[in-house]
Short mmCIF file of C-alpha atoms in Angstrom, two decimals:
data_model
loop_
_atom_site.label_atom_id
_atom_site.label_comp_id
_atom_site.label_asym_id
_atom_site.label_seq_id
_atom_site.Cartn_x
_atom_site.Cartn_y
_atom_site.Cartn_z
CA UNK A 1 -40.99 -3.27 70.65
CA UNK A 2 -39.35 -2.02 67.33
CA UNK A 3 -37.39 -4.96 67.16
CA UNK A 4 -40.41 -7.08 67.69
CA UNK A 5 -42.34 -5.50 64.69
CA UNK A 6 -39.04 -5.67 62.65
CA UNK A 7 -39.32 -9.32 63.07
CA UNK A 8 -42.71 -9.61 62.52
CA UNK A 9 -42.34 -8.48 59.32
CA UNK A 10 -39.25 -10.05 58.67
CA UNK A 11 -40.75 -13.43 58.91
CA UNK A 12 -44.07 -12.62 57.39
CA UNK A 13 -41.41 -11.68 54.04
CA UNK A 14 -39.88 -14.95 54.42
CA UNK A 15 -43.53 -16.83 54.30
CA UNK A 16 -44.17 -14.73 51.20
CA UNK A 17 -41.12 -15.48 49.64
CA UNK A 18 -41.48 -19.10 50.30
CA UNK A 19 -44.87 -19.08 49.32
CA UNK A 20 -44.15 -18.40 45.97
CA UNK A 21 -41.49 -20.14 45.74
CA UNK A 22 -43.59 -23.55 45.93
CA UNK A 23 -46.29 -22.38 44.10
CA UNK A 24 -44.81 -20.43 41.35
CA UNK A 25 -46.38 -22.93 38.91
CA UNK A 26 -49.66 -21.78 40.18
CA UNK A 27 -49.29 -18.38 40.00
CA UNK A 28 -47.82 -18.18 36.71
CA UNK A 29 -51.09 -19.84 35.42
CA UNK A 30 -53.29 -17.25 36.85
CA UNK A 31 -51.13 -14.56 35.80
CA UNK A 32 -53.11 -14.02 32.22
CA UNK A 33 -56.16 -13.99 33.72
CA UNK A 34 -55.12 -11.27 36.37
CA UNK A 35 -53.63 -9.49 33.71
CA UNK A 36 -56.70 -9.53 31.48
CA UNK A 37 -58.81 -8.42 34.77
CA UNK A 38 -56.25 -5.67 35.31
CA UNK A 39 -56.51 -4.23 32.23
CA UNK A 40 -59.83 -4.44 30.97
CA UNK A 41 -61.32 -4.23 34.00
CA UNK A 42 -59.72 -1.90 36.62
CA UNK A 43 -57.62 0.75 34.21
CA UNK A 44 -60.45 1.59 32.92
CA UNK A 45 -62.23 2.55 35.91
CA UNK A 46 -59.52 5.87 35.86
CA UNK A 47 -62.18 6.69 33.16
CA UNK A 48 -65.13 7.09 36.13
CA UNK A 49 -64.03 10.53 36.78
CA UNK A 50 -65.44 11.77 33.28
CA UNK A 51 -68.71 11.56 34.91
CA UNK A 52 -67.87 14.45 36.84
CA UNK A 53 -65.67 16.42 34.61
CA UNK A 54 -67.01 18.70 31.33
CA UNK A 55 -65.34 16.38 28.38
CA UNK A 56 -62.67 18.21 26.13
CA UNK A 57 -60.67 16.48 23.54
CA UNK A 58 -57.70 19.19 23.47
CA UNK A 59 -57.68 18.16 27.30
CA UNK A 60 -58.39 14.46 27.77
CA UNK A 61 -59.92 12.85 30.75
CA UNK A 62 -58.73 14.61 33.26
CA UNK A 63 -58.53 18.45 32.29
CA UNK A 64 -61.75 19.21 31.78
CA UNK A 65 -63.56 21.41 34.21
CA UNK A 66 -65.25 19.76 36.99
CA UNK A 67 -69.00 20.09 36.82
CA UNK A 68 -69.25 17.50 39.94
CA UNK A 69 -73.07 16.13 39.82
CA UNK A 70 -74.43 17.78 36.90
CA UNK A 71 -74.82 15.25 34.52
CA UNK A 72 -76.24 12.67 37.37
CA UNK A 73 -79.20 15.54 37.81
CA UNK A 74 -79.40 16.19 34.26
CA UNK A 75 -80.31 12.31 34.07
CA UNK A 76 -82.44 12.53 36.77
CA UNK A 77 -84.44 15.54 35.05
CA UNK A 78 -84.73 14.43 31.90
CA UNK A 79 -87.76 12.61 30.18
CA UNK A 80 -86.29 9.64 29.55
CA UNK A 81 -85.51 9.14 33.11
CA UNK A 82 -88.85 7.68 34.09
CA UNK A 83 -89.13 5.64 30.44
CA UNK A 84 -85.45 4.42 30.62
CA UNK A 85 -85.78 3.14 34.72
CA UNK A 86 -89.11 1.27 33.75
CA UNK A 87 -87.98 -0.45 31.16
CA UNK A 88 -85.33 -1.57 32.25
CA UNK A 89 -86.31 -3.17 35.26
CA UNK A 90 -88.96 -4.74 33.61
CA UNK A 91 -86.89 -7.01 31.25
CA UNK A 92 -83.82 -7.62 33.89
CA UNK A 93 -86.41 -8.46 36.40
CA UNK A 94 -88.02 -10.30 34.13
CA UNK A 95 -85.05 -12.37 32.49
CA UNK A 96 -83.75 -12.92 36.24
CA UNK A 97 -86.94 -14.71 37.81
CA UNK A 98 -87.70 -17.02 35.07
CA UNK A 99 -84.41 -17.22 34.18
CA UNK A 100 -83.27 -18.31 37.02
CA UNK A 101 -86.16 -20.91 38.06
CA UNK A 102 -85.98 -22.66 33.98
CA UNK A 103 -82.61 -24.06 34.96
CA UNK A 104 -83.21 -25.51 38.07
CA UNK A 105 -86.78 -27.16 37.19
CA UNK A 106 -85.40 -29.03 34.02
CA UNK A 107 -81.98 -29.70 35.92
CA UNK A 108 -84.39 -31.33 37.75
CA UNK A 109 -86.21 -33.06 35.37
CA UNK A 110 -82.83 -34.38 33.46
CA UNK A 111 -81.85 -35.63 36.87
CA UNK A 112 -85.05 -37.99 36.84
CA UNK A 113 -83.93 -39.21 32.88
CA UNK A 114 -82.65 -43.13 33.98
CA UNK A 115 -81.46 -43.99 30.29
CA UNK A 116 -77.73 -42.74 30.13
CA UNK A 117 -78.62 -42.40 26.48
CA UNK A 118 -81.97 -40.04 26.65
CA UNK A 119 -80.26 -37.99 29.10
CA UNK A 120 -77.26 -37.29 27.03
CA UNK A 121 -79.44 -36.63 24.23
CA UNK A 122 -81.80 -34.42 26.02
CA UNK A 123 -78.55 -32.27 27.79
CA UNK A 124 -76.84 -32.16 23.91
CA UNK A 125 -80.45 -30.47 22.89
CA UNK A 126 -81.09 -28.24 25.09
CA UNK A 127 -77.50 -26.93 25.25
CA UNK A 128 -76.85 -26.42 22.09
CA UNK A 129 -79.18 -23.15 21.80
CA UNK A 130 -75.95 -21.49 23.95
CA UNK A 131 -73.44 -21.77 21.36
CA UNK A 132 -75.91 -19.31 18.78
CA UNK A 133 -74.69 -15.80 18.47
CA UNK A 134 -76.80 -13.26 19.25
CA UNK A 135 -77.31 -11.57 16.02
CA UNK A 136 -78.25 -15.25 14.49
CA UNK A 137 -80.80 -15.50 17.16
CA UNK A 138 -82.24 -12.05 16.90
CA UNK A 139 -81.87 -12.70 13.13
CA UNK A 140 -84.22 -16.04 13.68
CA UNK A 141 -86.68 -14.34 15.73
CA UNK A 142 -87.51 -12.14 13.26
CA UNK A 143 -87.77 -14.70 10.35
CA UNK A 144 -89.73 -16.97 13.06
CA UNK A 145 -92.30 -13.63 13.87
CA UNK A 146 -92.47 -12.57 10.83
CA UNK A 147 -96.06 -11.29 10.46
CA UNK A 148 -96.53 -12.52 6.80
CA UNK A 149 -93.96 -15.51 6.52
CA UNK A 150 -92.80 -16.15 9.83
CA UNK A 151 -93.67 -19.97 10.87
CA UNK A 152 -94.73 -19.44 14.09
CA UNK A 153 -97.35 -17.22 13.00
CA UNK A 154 -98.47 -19.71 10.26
CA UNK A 155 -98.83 -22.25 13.20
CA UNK A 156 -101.02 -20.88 15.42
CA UNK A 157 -103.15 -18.77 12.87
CA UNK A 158 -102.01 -15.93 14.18
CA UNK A 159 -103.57 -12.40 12.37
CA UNK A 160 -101.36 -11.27 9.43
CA UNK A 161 -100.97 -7.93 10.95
CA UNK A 162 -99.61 -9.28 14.28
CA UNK A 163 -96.36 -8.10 14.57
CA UNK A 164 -94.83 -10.15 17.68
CA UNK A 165 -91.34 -8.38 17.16
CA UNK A 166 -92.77 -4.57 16.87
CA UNK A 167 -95.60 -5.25 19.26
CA UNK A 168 -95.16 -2.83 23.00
CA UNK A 169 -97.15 -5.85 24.43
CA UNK A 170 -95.14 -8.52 23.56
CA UNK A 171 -91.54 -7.23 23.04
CA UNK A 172 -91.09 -8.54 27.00
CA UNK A 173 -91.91 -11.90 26.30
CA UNK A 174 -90.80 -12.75 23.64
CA UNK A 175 -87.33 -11.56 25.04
CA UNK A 176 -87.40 -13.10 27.86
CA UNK A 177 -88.73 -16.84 26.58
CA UNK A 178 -86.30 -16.60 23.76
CA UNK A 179 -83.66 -15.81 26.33
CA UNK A 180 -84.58 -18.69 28.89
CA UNK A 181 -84.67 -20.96 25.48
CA UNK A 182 -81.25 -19.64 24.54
CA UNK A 183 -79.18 -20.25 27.76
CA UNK A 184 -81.54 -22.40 30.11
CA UNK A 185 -80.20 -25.37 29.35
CA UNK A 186 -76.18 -24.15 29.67
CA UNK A 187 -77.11 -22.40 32.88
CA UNK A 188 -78.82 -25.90 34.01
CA UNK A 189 -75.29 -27.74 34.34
CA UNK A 190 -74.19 -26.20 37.62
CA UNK A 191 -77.44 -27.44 38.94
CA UNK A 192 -77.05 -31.16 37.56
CA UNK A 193 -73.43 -31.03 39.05
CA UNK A 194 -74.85 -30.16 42.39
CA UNK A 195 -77.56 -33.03 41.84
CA UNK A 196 -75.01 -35.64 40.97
CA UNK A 197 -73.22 -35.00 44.55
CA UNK A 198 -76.06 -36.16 46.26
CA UNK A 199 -75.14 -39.10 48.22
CA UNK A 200 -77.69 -42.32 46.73
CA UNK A 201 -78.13 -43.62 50.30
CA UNK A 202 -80.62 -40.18 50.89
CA UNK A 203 -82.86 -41.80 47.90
CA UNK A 204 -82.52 -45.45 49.14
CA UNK A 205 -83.43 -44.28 52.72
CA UNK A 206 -86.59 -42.54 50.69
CA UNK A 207 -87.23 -45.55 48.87
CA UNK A 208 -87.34 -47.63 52.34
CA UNK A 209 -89.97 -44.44 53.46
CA UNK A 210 -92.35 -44.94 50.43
CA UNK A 211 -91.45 -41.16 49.29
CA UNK A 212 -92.32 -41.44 45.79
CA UNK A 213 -90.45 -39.73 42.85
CA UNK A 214 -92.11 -35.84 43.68
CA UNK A 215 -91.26 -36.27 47.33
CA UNK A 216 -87.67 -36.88 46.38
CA UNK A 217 -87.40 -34.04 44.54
CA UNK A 218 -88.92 -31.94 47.17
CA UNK A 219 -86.76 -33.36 49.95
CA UNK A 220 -83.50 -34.71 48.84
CA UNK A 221 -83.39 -32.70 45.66
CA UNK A 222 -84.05 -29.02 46.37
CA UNK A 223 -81.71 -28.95 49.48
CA UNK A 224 -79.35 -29.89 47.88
CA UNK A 225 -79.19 -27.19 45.50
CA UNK A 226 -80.15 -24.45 47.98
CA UNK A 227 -76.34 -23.52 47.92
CA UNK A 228 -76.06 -23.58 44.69
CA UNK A 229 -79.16 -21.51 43.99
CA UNK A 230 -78.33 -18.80 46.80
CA UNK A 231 -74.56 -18.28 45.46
CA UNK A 232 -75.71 -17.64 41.62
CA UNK A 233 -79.06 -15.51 43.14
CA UNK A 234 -76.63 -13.32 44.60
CA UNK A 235 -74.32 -13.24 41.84
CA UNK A 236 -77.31 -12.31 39.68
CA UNK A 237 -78.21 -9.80 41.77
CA UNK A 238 -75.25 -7.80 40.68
CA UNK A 239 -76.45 -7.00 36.92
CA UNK A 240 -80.08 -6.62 38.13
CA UNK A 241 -80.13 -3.71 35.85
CA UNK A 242 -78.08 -5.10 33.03
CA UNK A 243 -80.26 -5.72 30.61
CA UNK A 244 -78.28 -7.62 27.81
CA UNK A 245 -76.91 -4.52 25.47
CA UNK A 246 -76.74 -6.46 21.82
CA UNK A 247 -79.75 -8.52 22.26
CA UNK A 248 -82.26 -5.86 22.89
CA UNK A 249 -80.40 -3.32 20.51
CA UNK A 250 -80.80 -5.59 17.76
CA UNK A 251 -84.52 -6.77 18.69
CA UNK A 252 -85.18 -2.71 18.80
CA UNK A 253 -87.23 -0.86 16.22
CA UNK A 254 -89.04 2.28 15.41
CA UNK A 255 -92.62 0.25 16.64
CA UNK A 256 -91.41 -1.54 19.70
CA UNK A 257 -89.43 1.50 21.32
CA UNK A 258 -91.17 2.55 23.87
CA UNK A 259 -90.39 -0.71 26.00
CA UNK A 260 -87.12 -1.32 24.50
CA UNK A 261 -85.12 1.60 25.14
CA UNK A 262 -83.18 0.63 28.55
CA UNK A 263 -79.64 2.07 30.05
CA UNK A 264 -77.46 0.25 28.13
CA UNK A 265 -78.68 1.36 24.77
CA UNK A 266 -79.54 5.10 26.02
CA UNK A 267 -75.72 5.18 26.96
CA UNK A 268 -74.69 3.97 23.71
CA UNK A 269 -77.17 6.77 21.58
CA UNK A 270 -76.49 9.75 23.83
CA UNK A 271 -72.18 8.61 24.61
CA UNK A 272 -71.60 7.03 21.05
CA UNK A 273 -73.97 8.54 18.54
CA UNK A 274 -74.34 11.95 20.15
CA UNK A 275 -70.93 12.46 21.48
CA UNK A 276 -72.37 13.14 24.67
CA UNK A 277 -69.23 11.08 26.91
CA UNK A 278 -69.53 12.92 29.98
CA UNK A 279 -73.83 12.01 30.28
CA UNK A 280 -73.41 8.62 28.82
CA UNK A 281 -70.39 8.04 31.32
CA UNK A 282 -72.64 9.45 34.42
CA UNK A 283 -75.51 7.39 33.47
CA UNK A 284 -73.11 4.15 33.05
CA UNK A 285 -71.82 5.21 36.58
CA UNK A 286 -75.10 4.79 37.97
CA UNK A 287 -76.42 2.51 36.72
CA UNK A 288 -73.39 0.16 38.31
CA UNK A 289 -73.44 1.98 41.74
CA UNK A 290 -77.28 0.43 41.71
CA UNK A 291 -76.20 -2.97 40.58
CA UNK A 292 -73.38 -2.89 43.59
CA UNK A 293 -75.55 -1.80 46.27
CA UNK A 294 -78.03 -4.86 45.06
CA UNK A 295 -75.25 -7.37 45.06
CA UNK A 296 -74.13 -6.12 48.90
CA UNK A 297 -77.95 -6.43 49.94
CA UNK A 298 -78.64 -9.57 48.19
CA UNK A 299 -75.33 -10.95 50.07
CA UNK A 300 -76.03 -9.46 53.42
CA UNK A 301 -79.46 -10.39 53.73
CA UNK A 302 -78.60 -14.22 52.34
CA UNK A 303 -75.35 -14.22 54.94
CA UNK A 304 -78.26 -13.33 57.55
CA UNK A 305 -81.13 -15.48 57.01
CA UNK A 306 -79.25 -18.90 55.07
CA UNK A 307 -75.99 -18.18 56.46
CA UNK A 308 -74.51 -18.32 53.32
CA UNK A 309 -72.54 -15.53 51.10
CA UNK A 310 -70.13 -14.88 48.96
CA UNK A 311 -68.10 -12.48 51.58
#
C-alpha cells in the first residue's frame, strides 16, 4: 500500500515536471500577470484582519487589540447605515440593469448595419466615449448641466435654476445615462463577437420561413447570446454594490449628497480623511462579503435553471 502511494506520487511529479517542461513558454507569459494578481490582489488581503483589531501605529496591523465585531455593529448602528445601504443600491442596481441591456440592444442593432462602411463608422462612434477619463467626463457633465451656460440646458429650455448636477432627483440619472453613454458601446463588442459566430445558414433557413428581420433577432439572435449574457450577468453580479468610487466622488457636492454618499466614498471620508482604518476597513469588508455571496447565488441559481456557470 505505501509503496503504491509512493508511486502514485512519484509519477504524478514526473507529469508535473514534464508538464512544464513543454509548456514553459506558456507559463512564463502568464507569470506577470500572476504576479501582479499576487501582489495587488491577495497580500493585501493579510490587511482584512484590521477589521477586527483596534488600529495602532506603534503596533502595525497585527498588534492591536482585538475588538472582534465591533466596528461591523458600530456600522450597523450608525445613521448613515440606512442612508449609505440605499444609496448605494440604488445607483449599482441601477447602472447594472440598463447597463447591461444598452449593450446587447445596439449590439444588436450594429449587427443589422449591411454597409461594412456605416458599421465601422457607427462601432468607431460609439466606442470612442470609453477611452474618456473619468474626471474629463465628470468635468463635461458639469459644463454640459450647467444651470446658466450649460448647452443642454439651453436646448431644451430648461429653467435657469435647474441644477441637473446638484439636483437629489436627478443625480441617479444622469449617472447612470452618462455611464451607459460612456461604456455601452465598448461593453457591446463581446456581444457583436458572439453575433458574428452565428452560423448564416440559421438566417437563410429564416429567410426560406418568411421570418422577417424582428423575428431573426428574436430567434436566431438572442440565443445566441444567452451565453454570453448569463456569463457577464453573473460576473456583474459580483460588484452589485460597487458603485464606481471616482465617478460619483467627483459628481458629489454639498446639494446632491444625500443620494450620493455610497460605501465606497463613506470608506474613503471615515478610513482616509478621518483616520478611522479599523471602521473604514470593516465597512470595506462587508461590503465585499455581500458582493461574494451575490456572485455564488447569481452562479448557483444560473448553473440550476440555464445550466450554465462560471464554476
Amino acid at each position: 500500500m505505501e509503496y503504491s502511494v509512493a508511486s502514485t506520487k512519484k509519477r504524478s511529479r514526473s507529469k508535473l515536471i514534464t508538464h512544464f517542461r513543454n509548456y514553459w513558454q506558456l507559463w512564463l507569459m502568464v507569470l506577470p500577470a500572476v504576479a501582479v494578481i499576487v501582489i495587488f490582489n491577495y497580500i493585501p488581503m493579510y490587511g482584512v484582519q484590521l477589521a477586527f483589531r483596534e488600529f495602532d501605529f506603534t503596533k502595525g496591523l497585527t498588534g492591536g487589540e482585538f475588538v472582534g465585531l465591533k466596528y461591523f455593529k458600530q456600522f450597523f448602528d450608525s445613521p448613515m447605515f440606512g442612508t449609505v445601504m440605499i444609496n448605494t443600491i440604488r445607483i449599482s442596481v441601477s447602472t447594472l440593469l440598463f447597463g447591461f441591456i444598452a449593450p446587447i440592444l445596439l449590439a444588436l442593432i450594429v449587427n443589422q448595419i449591411r454597409s461594412p462602411k456605416r458599421k465601422q463608422l457607427l462601432q468607431t462612434t460609439v466606442y470612442l466615449p470609453h477611452f474618456i477619463s473619468t474626471v474629463v467626463m465628470v468635468g463635461m457633465l458639469q459644463v454640459f448641466l450647467s444651470p446658466e451656460t450649460g448647452v443642454f440646458t439651453n436646448i431644451f429650455g430648461l429653467d435657469k435654476a435647474t441644477n441637473l448636477m446638484g439636483s437629489t432627483s436627478t443625480f441617479v440619472p444622469v449617472y447612470v445615462i452618462s455611464e451607459i453613454w460612456q461604456h455601452c458601446g465598448w461593453n457591446s463588442i463581446i456581444y457583436l463577437a458572439a453575433l458574428s459566430s452565428v452560423d448564416t445558414q440559421l438566417y437563410e433557413s429564416a429567410d426560406i420561413d418568411g421570418a422577417n428581420r424582428f423575428q431573426k433577432i428574436l430567434h436566431v439572435d438572442l440565443p445566441a447570446l444567452v451565453p454570453t449574457m448569463v456569463v457577464l450577468l453573473i460576473m456583474n453580479m459580483g460588484g452589485i454594490l460597487n458603485a464606481g468610487f471616482e465617478k460619483t466622488f467627483l459628481m458629489q457636492n454639498s446639494l446632491n449628497l444625500p443620494v450620493s454618499e455610497v460605501i465606497a466614498t463613506y470608506v474613503y471620508k471615515i478610513g482616509i480623511l478621518n483616520s478611522q482604518f479599523s471602521y473604514s476597513t470593516a465597512i470595506g469588508l462587508f461590503n465585499n462579503v455581500i458582493n461574494f455571496l451575490f456572485l455564488v447565488l447569481a452562479n448557483t441559481l444560473s448553473k440550476k435553471f440555464t445550466k450554465r456557470s462560471l464554476w
